[in-house]
Amino acid sequence: MSSESREAFQLKYQAGKEAFERGQYRLSIQQLETACALISRASRLGGEAQLWLATAYQAASQTQDAIALLQTLLKHPNSSTRQQAKRLLEIIKAPALKRPKEWMTEIPNLADLSESDAKSRFVGTQKKSKSKSADSLLVEPPDLSEVDVKENNFIWIALLAIAPILAALFVFGHS
């Protein structure tokens, strides 16, 4: 493999992985397919690129393409690639778990709302929630006429208890 084709592979491979990580699965598939065409599919790096491609197929809901590619990777010369292909294939073929309805949150379809409906529904709600939260954060200051301001003997007792300790520290600290 020439250094130019290896560099072209690296560029396409990196672009495919980055597109996948951004959720751009169709672009990821295009980049990874190009990268796989630039390298020996039997090499370790070629196997790695094909595993990414299979994952991109799965993410783009092209499950049959992902399964077909992973099945070919089960015979790959690199043992690590074979093991990863086997794991991914098991995950893809695993039955989907049914979730209880109470675990789900239904998101309303806002596309059918007109602009005025959306404003009246959401702007009004925000104003109400702001005023409620502002009211709940305000704390009424105490009425000072009700506060007991008589002399508290606790302060004098505490000072008398601490005085010998401070004196001892002062005396022993300077010796």
mmCIF file of N, CA and C in Angstrom, residues 24-140:
data_model
loop_
_atom_site.group_PDB
_atom_site.id
_atom_site.type_symbol
_atom_site.label_atom_id
_atom_site.label_comp_id
_atom_site.label_asym_id
_atom_site.label_seq_id
_atom_site.Cartn_x
_atom_site.Cartn_y
_atom_site.Cartn_z
ATOM 1 N N GLN A 24 -24.233 11.416 12.322
ATOM 2 C CA GLN A 24 -24.447 11.534 10.878
ATOM 3 C C GLN A 24 -24.131 10.179 10.245
ATOM 4 N N TYR A 25 -25.059 9.247 10.400
ATOM 5 C CA TYR A 25 -24.790 7.860 10.035
ATOM 6 C C TYR A 25 -24.661 7.647 8.523
ATOM 7 N N ARG A 26 -25.449 8.329 7.731
ATOM 8 C CA ARG A 26 -25.358 8.161 6.268
ATOM 9 C C ARG A 26 -23.998 8.659 5.762
ATOM 10 N N LEU A 27 -23.570 9.792 6.254
ATOM 11 C CA LEU A 27 -22.248 10.312 5.877
ATOM 12 C C LEU A 27 -21.156 9.362 6.373
ATOM 13 N N SER A 28 -21.333 8.844 7.563
ATOM 14 C CA SER A 28 -20.367 7.894 8.117
ATOM 15 C C SER A 28 -20.246 6.666 7.213
ATOM 16 N N ILE A 29 -21.367 6.166 6.751
ATOM 17 C CA ILE A 29 -21.364 4.992 5.860
ATOM 18 C C ILE A 29 -20.592 5.307 4.583
ATOM 19 N N GLN A 30 -20.850 6.469 3.994
ATOM 20 C CA GLN A 30 -20.149 6.846 2.750
ATOM 21 C C GLN A 30 -18.635 6.895 2.973
ATOM 22 N N GLN A 31 -18.226 7.553 4.055
ATOM 23 C CA GLN A 31 -16.793 7.701 4.325
ATOM 24 C C GLN A 31 -16.151 6.340 4.616
ATOM 25 N N LEU A 32 -16.816 5.514 5.414
ATOM 26 C CA LEU A 32 -16.247 4.217 5.785
ATOM 27 C C LEU A 32 -16.222 3.242 4.613
ATOM 28 N N GLU A 33 -17.224 3.286 3.762
ATOM 29 C CA GLU A 33 -17.204 2.427 2.565
ATOM 30 C C GLU A 33 -16.020 2.808 1.674
ATOM 31 N N THR A 34 -15.780 4.104 1.518
ATOM 32 C CA THR A 34 -14.642 4.562 0.723
ATOM 33 C C THR A 34 -13.333 4.116 1.374
ATOM 34 N N ALA A 35 -13.257 4.261 2.701
ATOM 35 C CA ALA A 35 -12.045 3.853 3.420
ATOM 36 C C ALA A 35 -11.797 2.355 3.244
ATOM 37 N N CYS A 36 -12.843 1.545 3.335
ATOM 38 C CA CYS A 36 -12.690 0.090 3.191
ATOM 39 C C CYS A 36 -12.223 -0.295 1.792
ATOM 40 N N ALA A 37 -12.598 0.500 0.800
ATOM 41 C CA ALA A 37 -12.171 0.224 -0.569
ATOM 42 C C ALA A 37 -10.695 0.564 -0.772
ATOM 43 N N LEU A 38 -10.125 1.387 0.108
ATOM 44 C CA LEU A 38 -8.737 1.821 -0.040
ATOM 45 C C LEU A 38 -7.734 0.945 0.698
ATOM 46 N N ILE A 39 -8.202 -0.059 1.428
ATOM 47 C CA ILE A 39 -7.302 -0.878 2.239
ATOM 48 C C ILE A 39 -7.682 -2.350 2.083
ATOM 49 N N SER A 40 -6.735 -3.199 2.356
ATOM 50 C CA SER A 40 -7.018 -4.633 2.306
ATOM 51 C C SER A 40 -8.019 -4.980 3.400
ATOM 52 N N ARG A 41 -9.134 -5.548 3.010
ATOM 53 C CA ARG A 41 -10.175 -5.908 3.988
ATOM 54 C C ARG A 41 -9.683 -6.992 4.938
ATOM 55 N N ALA A 42 -8.649 -7.742 4.547
ATOM 56 C CA ALA A 42 -8.131 -8.830 5.380
ATOM 57 C C ALA A 42 -7.139 -8.334 6.439
ATOM 58 N N SER A 43 -6.741 -7.062 6.342
ATOM 59 C CA SER A 43 -5.784 -6.540 7.325
ATOM 60 C C SER A 43 -6.506 -6.220 8.642
ATOM 61 N N ARG A 44 -5.714 -6.038 9.683
ATOM 62 C CA ARG A 44 -6.291 -5.696 10.987
ATOM 63 C C ARG A 44 -7.041 -4.373 10.899
ATOM 64 N N LEU A 45 -6.425 -3.368 10.268
ATOM 65 C CA LEU A 45 -7.035 -2.058 10.116
ATOM 66 C C LEU A 45 -8.268 -2.111 9.206
ATOM 67 N N GLY A 46 -8.201 -2.945 8.185
ATOM 68 C CA GLY A 46 -9.356 -3.134 7.308
ATOM 69 C C GLY A 46 -10.532 -3.752 8.062
ATOM 70 N N GLY A 47 -10.224 -4.689 8.944
ATOM 71 C CA GLY A 47 -11.265 -5.300 9.771
ATOM 72 C C GLY A 47 -11.882 -4.294 10.725
ATOM 73 N N GLU A 48 -11.022 -3.472 11.298
ATOM 74 C CA GLU A 48 -11.503 -2.434 12.222
ATOM 75 C C GLU A 48 -12.436 -1.462 11.508
ATOM 76 N N ALA A 49 -12.054 -1.056 10.297
ATOM 77 C CA ALA A 49 -12.886 -0.137 9.516
ATOM 78 C C ALA A 49 -14.224 -0.789 9.167
ATOM 79 N N GLN A 50 -14.202 -2.080 8.865
ATOM 80 C CA GLN A 50 -15.441 -2.783 8.540
ATOM 81 C C GLN A 50 -16.349 -2.926 9.764
ATOM 82 N N LEU A 51 -15.761 -3.074 10.945
ATOM 83 C CA LEU A 51 -16.570 -3.122 12.164
ATOM 84 C C LEU A 51 -17.277 -1.782 12.389
ATOM 85 N N TRP A 52 -16.555 -0.695 12.150
ATOM 86 C CA TRP A 52 -17.180 0.620 12.247
ATOM 87 C C TRP A 52 -18.291 0.760 11.213
ATOM 88 N N LEU A 53 -18.045 0.245 10.019
ATOM 89 C CA LEU A 53 -19.050 0.318 8.956
ATOM 90 C C LEU A 53 -20.299 -0.470 9.344
ATOM 91 N N ALA A 54 -20.112 -1.646 9.904
ATOM 92 C CA ALA A 54 -21.257 -2.451 10.337
ATOM 93 C C ALA A 54 -22.055 -1.723 11.419
ATOM 94 N N THR A 55 -21.352 -1.068 12.317
ATOM 95 C CA THR A 55 -22.016 -0.313 13.375
ATOM 96 C C THR A 55 -22.786 0.870 12.790
ATOM 97 N N ALA A 56 -22.210 1.521 11.788
ATOM 98 C CA ALA A 56 -22.894 2.635 11.121
ATOM 99 C C ALA A 56 -24.134 2.132 10.381
ATOM 100 N N TYR A 57 -24.026 0.967 9.725
ATOM 101 C CA TYR A 57 -25.202 0.372 9.076
ATOM 102 C C TYR A 57 -26.319 0.166 10.098
ATOM 103 N N GLN A 58 -25.977 -0.393 11.228
ATOM 104 C CA GLN A 58 -26.965 -0.666 12.260
ATOM 105 C C GLN A 58 -27.599 0.639 12.747
ATOM 106 N N ALA A 59 -26.791 1.647 12.977
ATOM 107 C CA ALA A 59 -27.304 2.935 13.454
ATOM 108 C C ALA A 59 -28.212 3.600 12.426
ATOM 109 N N ALA A 60 -27.954 3.361 11.149
ATOM 110 C CA ALA A 60 -28.766 3.946 10.079
ATOM 111 C C ALA A 60 -29.949 3.058 9.715
ATOM 112 N N SER A 61 -30.241 2.067 10.562
ATOM 113 C CA SER A 61 -31.365 1.137 10.364
ATOM 114 C C SER A 61 -31.191 0.267 9.119
ATOM 115 N N GLN A 62 -29.954 0.021 8.725
ATOM 116 C CA GLN A 62 -29.663 -0.902 7.627
ATOM 117 C C GLN A 62 -29.183 -2.216 8.252
ATOM 118 N N THR A 63 -30.062 -2.817 9.026
ATOM 119 C CA THR A 63 -29.705 -3.979 9.834
ATOM 120 C C THR A 63 -29.234 -5.153 8.985
ATOM 121 N N GLN A 64 -29.881 -5.393 7.867
ATOM 122 C CA GLN A 64 -29.481 -6.529 7.028
ATOM 123 C C GLN A 64 -28.076 -6.352 6.473
ATOM 124 N N ASP A 65 -27.723 -5.127 6.111
ATOM 125 C CA ASP A 65 -26.366 -4.857 5.633
ATOM 126 C C ASP A 65 -25.353 -5.086 6.758
ATOM 127 N N ALA A 66 -25.714 -4.661 7.962
ATOM 128 C CA ALA A 66 -24.822 -4.845 9.116
ATOM 129 C C ALA A 66 -24.617 -6.329 9.389
ATOM 130 N N ILE A 67 -25.704 -7.102 9.369
ATOM 131 C CA ILE A 67 -25.613 -8.544 9.629
ATOM 132 C C ILE A 67 -24.769 -9.236 8.572
ATOM 133 N N ALA A 68 -24.998 -8.890 7.316
ATOM 134 C CA ALA A 68 -24.234 -9.513 6.227
ATOM 135 C C ALA A 68 -22.744 -9.222 6.368
ATOM 136 N N LEU A 69 -22.396 -7.973 6.671
ATOM 137 C CA LEU A 69 -20.984 -7.608 6.822
ATOM 138 C C LEU A 69 -20.371 -8.323 8.025
ATOM 139 N N LEU A 70 -21.087 -8.361 9.131
ATOM 140 C CA LEU A 70 -20.560 -9.022 10.328
ATOM 141 C C LEU A 70 -20.377 -10.525 10.110
ATOM 142 N N GLN A 71 -21.262 -11.127 9.341
ATOM 143 C CA GLN A 71 -21.108 -12.560 9.053
ATOM 144 C C GLN A 71 -19.860 -12.826 8.226
ATOM 145 N N THR A 72 -19.520 -11.916 7.327
ATOM 146 C CA THR A 72 -18.268 -12.102 6.575
ATOM 147 C C THR A 72 -17.065 -11.881 7.492
ATOM 148 N N LEU A 73 -17.209 -10.980 8.474
ATOM 149 C CA LEU A 73 -16.098 -10.708 9.401
ATOM 150 C C LEU A 73 -15.870 -11.856 10.385
ATOM 151 N N LEU A 74 -16.815 -12.769 10.503
ATOM 152 C CA LEU A 74 -16.617 -13.947 11.360
ATOM 153 C C LEU A 74 -15.496 -14.835 10.822
ATOM 154 N N LYS A 75 -15.137 -14.649 9.531
ATOM 155 C CA LYS A 75 -14.069 -15.435 8.911
ATOM 156 C C LYS A 75 -12.820 -14.587 8.671
ATOM 157 N N HIS A 76 -12.744 -13.434 9.305
ATOM 158 C CA HIS A 76 -11.619 -12.521 9.118
ATOM 159 C C HIS A 76 -10.343 -13.151 9.679
ATOM 160 N N PRO A 77 -9.186 -12.900 9.056
ATOM 161 C CA PRO A 77 -7.917 -13.475 9.542
ATOM 162 C C PRO A 77 -7.514 -12.979 10.944
ATOM 163 N N ASN A 78 -7.926 -11.780 11.321
ATOM 164 C CA ASN A 78 -7.559 -11.233 12.623
ATOM 165 C C ASN A 78 -8.548 -11.736 13.693
ATOM 166 N N SER A 79 -8.018 -12.374 14.746
ATOM 167 C CA SER A 79 -8.890 -12.981 15.759
ATOM 168 C C SER A 79 -9.690 -11.929 16.538
ATOM 169 N N SER A 80 -9.087 -10.790 16.791
ATOM 170 C CA SER A 80 -9.801 -9.726 17.505
ATOM 171 C C SER A 80 -10.997 -9.240 16.692
ATOM 172 N N THR A 81 -10.819 -9.096 15.396
ATOM 173 C CA THR A 81 -11.912 -8.676 14.511
ATOM 174 C C THR A 81 -13.015 -9.725 14.527
ATOM 175 N N ARG A 82 -12.643 -11.008 14.480
ATOM 176 C CA ARG A 82 -13.647 -12.084 14.524
ATOM 177 C C ARG A 82 -14.453 -12.028 15.820
ATOM 178 N N GLN A 83 -13.757 -11.838 16.946
ATOM 179 C CA GLN A 83 -14.444 -11.794 18.241
ATOM 180 C C GLN A 83 -15.401 -10.605 18.327
ATOM 181 N N GLN A 84 -14.947 -9.445 17.889
ATOM 182 C CA GLN A 84 -15.808 -8.262 17.934
ATOM 183 C C GLN A 84 -17.005 -8.415 17.000
ATOM 184 N N ALA A 85 -16.778 -9.013 15.837
ATOM 185 C CA ALA A 85 -17.877 -9.249 14.892
ATOM 186 C C ALA A 85 -18.908 -10.186 15.512
ATOM 187 N N LYS A 86 -18.428 -11.207 16.207
ATOM 188 C CA LYS A 86 -19.334 -12.158 16.852
ATOM 189 C C LYS A 86 -20.175 -11.454 17.915
ATOM 190 N N ARG A 87 -19.527 -10.630 18.741
ATOM 191 C CA ARG A 87 -20.256 -9.896 19.787
ATOM 192 C C ARG A 87 -21.300 -8.955 19.191
ATOM 193 N N LEU A 88 -20.894 -8.189 18.175
ATOM 194 C CA LEU A 88 -21.832 -7.253 17.547
ATOM 195 C C LEU A 88 -23.006 -7.988 16.899
ATOM 196 N N LEU A 89 -22.712 -9.112 16.290
ATOM 197 C CA LEU A 89 -23.763 -9.900 15.646
ATOM 198 C C LEU A 89 -24.760 -10.406 16.682
ATOM 199 N N GLU A 90 -24.264 -10.843 17.827
ATOM 200 C CA GLU A 90 -25.158 -11.301 18.896
ATOM 201 C C GLU A 90 -26.041 -10.162 19.394
ATOM 202 N N ILE A 91 -25.466 -8.977 19.508
ATOM 203 C CA ILE A 91 -26.233 -7.823 19.974
ATOM 204 C C ILE A 91 -27.315 -7.458 18.967
ATOM 205 N N ILE A 92 -26.953 -7.421 17.698
ATOM 206 C CA ILE A 92 -27.915 -7.037 16.658
ATOM 207 C C ILE A 92 -29.040 -8.055 16.546
ATOM 208 N N LYS A 93 -28.704 -9.332 16.660
ATOM 209 C CA LYS A 93 -29.716 -10.378 16.502
ATOM 210 C C LYS A 93 -30.529 -10.631 17.776
ATOM 211 N N ALA A 94 -30.118 -10.034 18.885
ATOM 212 C CA ALA A 94 -30.838 -10.244 20.149
ATOM 213 C C ALA A 94 -32.259 -9.689 20.026
ATOM 214 N N PRO A 95 -33.225 -10.373 20.646
ATOM 215 C CA PRO A 95 -34.601 -9.862 20.579
ATOM 216 C C PRO A 95 -34.723 -8.539 21.343
ATOM 217 N N ALA A 96 -35.555 -7.675 20.808
ATOM 218 C CA ALA A 96 -35.769 -6.377 21.458
ATOM 219 C C ALA A 96 -36.587 -6.585 22.730
ATOM 220 N N LEU A 97 -36.176 -5.934 23.786
ATOM 221 C CA LEU A 97 -36.889 -6.045 25.050
ATOM 222 C C LEU A 97 -38.111 -5.137 25.030
ATOM 223 N N LYS A 98 -39.189 -5.618 25.605
ATOM 224 C CA LYS A 98 -40.398 -4.800 25.719
ATOM 225 C C LYS A 98 -40.330 -4.046 27.031
ATOM 226 N N ARG A 99 -40.559 -2.761 26.942
ATOM 227 C CA ARG A 99 -40.530 -1.921 28.130
ATOM 228 C C ARG A 99 -41.961 -1.653 28.591
ATOM 229 N N PRO A 100 -42.177 -1.682 29.887
ATOM 230 C CA PRO A 100 -43.518 -1.335 30.372
ATOM 231 C C PRO A 100 -43.877 0.098 29.994
ATOM 232 N N LYS A 101 -45.152 0.313 29.738
ATOM 233 C CA LYS A 101 -45.607 1.630 29.293
ATOM 234 C C LYS A 101 -45.287 2.713 30.320
ATOM 235 N N GLU A 102 -45.313 2.369 31.613
ATOM 236 C CA GLU A 102 -45.037 3.382 32.637
ATOM 237 C C GLU A 102 -43.582 3.830 32.647
ATOM 238 N N TRP A 103 -42.703 3.111 31.971
ATOM 239 C CA TRP A 103 -41.298 3.523 31.857
ATOM 240 C C TRP A 103 -41.116 4.567 30.750
ATOM 241 N N MET A 104 -42.116 4.720 29.939
ATOM 242 C CA MET A 104 -42.015 5.569 28.757
ATOM 243 C C MET A 104 -42.645 6.936 29.014
ATOM 244 N N THR A 105 -42.097 7.935 28.392
ATOM 245 C CA THR A 105 -42.672 9.267 28.409
ATOM 246 C C THR A 105 -43.073 9.590 26.984
ATOM 247 N N GLU A 106 -44.336 9.908 26.805
ATOM 248 C CA GLU A 106 -44.822 10.198 25.467
ATOM 249 C C GLU A 106 -44.557 11.659 25.141
ATOM 250 N N ILE A 107 -43.923 11.882 24.028
ATOM 251 C CA ILE A 107 -43.607 13.240 23.594
ATOM 252 C C ILE A 107 -44.640 13.644 22.548
ATOM 253 N N PRO A 108 -45.365 14.725 22.793
ATOM 254 C CA PRO A 108 -46.401 15.121 21.829
ATOM 255 C C PRO A 108 -45.776 15.613 20.527
ATOM 256 N N ASN A 109 -46.502 15.409 19.433
ATOM 257 C CA ASN A 109 -46.046 15.861 18.131
ATOM 258 C C ASN A 109 -46.393 17.338 17.996
ATOM 259 N N LEU A 110 -45.388 18.184 18.015
ATOM 260 C CA LEU A 110 -45.599 19.621 17.961
ATOM 261 C C LEU A 110 -45.649 20.150 16.534
ATOM 262 N N ALA A 111 -45.418 19.280 15.570
ATOM 263 C CA ALA A 111 -45.407 19.718 14.171
ATOM 264 C C ALA A 111 -46.800 20.131 13.711
ATOM 265 N N ASP A 112 -47.845 19.559 14.328
ATOM 266 C CA ASP A 112 -49.210 19.854 13.896
ATOM 267 C C ASP A 112 -49.761 21.142 14.504
ATOM 268 N N LEU A 113 -49.073 21.732 15.459
ATOM 269 C CA LEU A 113 -49.549 22.958 16.080
ATOM 270 C C LEU A 113 -49.257 24.158 15.197
ATOM 271 N N SER A 114 -50.202 25.081 15.150
ATOM 272 C CA SER A 114 -49.916 26.330 14.440
ATOM 273 C C SER A 114 -49.043 27.187 15.342
ATOM 274 N N GLU A 115 -48.470 28.225 14.787
ATOM 275 C CA GLU A 115 -47.552 29.062 15.562
ATOM 276 C C GLU A 115 -48.276 29.736 16.720
ATOM 277 N N SER A 116 -49.509 30.199 16.496
ATOM 278 C CA SER A 116 -50.245 30.881 17.570
ATOM 279 C C SER A 116 -50.594 29.900 18.688
ATOM 280 N N ASP A 117 -50.930 28.641 18.340
ATOM 281 C CA ASP A 117 -51.222 27.629 19.362
ATOM 282 C C ASP A 117 -50.000 27.372 20.216
ATOM 283 N N ALA A 118 -48.849 27.257 19.556
ATOM 284 C CA ALA A 118 -47.614 26.973 20.283
ATOM 285 C C ALA A 118 -47.290 28.109 21.240
ATOM 286 N N LYS A 119 -47.455 29.360 20.791
ATOM 287 C CA LYS A 119 -47.151 30.497 21.661
ATOM 288 C C LYS A 119 -48.089 30.534 22.852
ATOM 289 N N SER A 120 -49.380 30.333 22.597
ATOM 290 C CA SER A 120 -50.327 30.414 23.706
ATOM 291 C C SER A 120 -50.123 29.274 24.693
ATOM 292 N N ARG A 121 -49.739 28.121 24.216
ATOM 293 C CA ARG A 121 -49.543 26.988 25.121
ATOM 294 C C ARG A 121 -48.273 27.117 25.941
ATOM 295 N N PHE A 122 -47.205 27.559 25.317
ATOM 296 C CA PHE A 122 -45.920 27.513 25.997
ATOM 297 C C PHE A 122 -45.538 28.828 26.657
ATOM 298 N N VAL A 123 -45.881 29.962 26.062
ATOM 299 C CA VAL A 123 -45.498 31.232 26.648
ATOM 300 C C VAL A 123 -46.272 31.450 27.942
ATOM 301 N N GLY A 124 -47.560 31.162 27.915
ATOM 302 C CA GLY A 124 -48.374 31.327 29.108
ATOM 303 C C GLY A 124 -47.917 30.420 30.234
ATOM 304 N N THR A 125 -47.525 29.227 29.900
ATOM 305 C CA THR A 125 -47.078 28.276 30.912
ATOM 306 C C THR A 125 -45.794 28.761 31.561
ATOM 307 N N GLN A 126 -44.915 29.325 30.753
ATOM 308 C CA GLN A 126 -43.644 29.783 31.312
ATOM 309 C C GLN A 126 -43.864 30.938 32.269
ATOM 310 N N LYS A 127 -44.769 31.863 31.944
ATOM 311 C CA LYS A 127 -45.007 32.990 32.824
ATOM 312 C C LYS A 127 -45.552 32.517 34.167
ATOM 313 N N LYS A 128 -46.473 31.563 34.123
ATOM 314 C CA LYS A 128 -47.037 31.058 35.365
ATOM 315 C C LYS A 128 -45.977 30.379 36.209
ATOM 316 N N SER A 129 -45.161 29.558 35.573
ATOM 317 C CA SER A 129 -44.152 28.840 36.350
ATOM 318 C C SER A 129 -43.111 29.786 36.925
ATOM 319 N N LYS A 130 -42.798 30.881 36.203
ATOM 320 C CA LYS A 130 -41.833 31.840 36.729
ATOM 321 C C LYS A 130 -42.387 32.515 37.975
ATOM 322 N N SER A 131 -43.664 32.934 37.909
ATOM 323 C CA SER A 131 -44.217 33.638 39.059
ATOM 324 C C SER A 131 -44.350 32.700 40.254
ATOM 325 N N LYS A 132 -44.715 31.454 40.028
ATOM 326 C CA LYS A 132 -44.805 30.505 41.131
ATOM 327 C C LYS A 132 -43.448 30.265 41.758
ATOM 328 N N SER A 133 -42.438 30.069 40.922
ATOM 329 C CA SER A 133 -41.118 29.798 41.474
ATOM 330 C C SER A 133 -40.553 31.028 42.174
ATOM 331 N N ALA A 134 -40.835 32.225 41.663
ATOM 332 C CA ALA A 134 -40.356 33.442 42.312
ATOM 333 C C ALA A 134 -41.042 33.619 43.662
ATOM 334 N N ASP A 135 -42.352 33.339 43.719
ATOM 335 C CA ASP A 135 -43.075 33.445 44.985
ATOM 336 C C ASP A 135 -42.559 32.452 46.009
ATOM 337 N N SER A 136 -42.239 31.242 45.549
ATOM 338 C CA SER A 136 -41.789 30.229 46.498
ATOM 339 C C SER A 136 -40.380 30.519 47.007
ATOM 340 N N LEU A 137 -39.588 31.283 46.257
ATOM 341 C CA LEU A 137 -38.234 31.601 46.698
ATOM 342 C C LEU A 137 -38.193 32.780 47.663
ATOM 343 N N LEU A 138 -39.224 33.643 47.632
ATOM 344 C CA LEU A 138 -39.247 34.793 48.523
ATOM 345 C C LEU A 138 -39.594 34.324 49.930
ATOM 346 N N VAL A 139 -38.792 34.750 50.894
ATOM 347 C CA VAL A 139 -39.036 34.404 52.284
ATOM 348 C C VAL A 139 -39.364 35.689 53.028
ATOM 349 N N GLU A 140 -40.469 35.663 53.726
ATOM 350 C CA GLU A 140 -40.885 36.841 54.491
ATOM 351 C C GLU A 140 -39.891 37.077 55.616
#
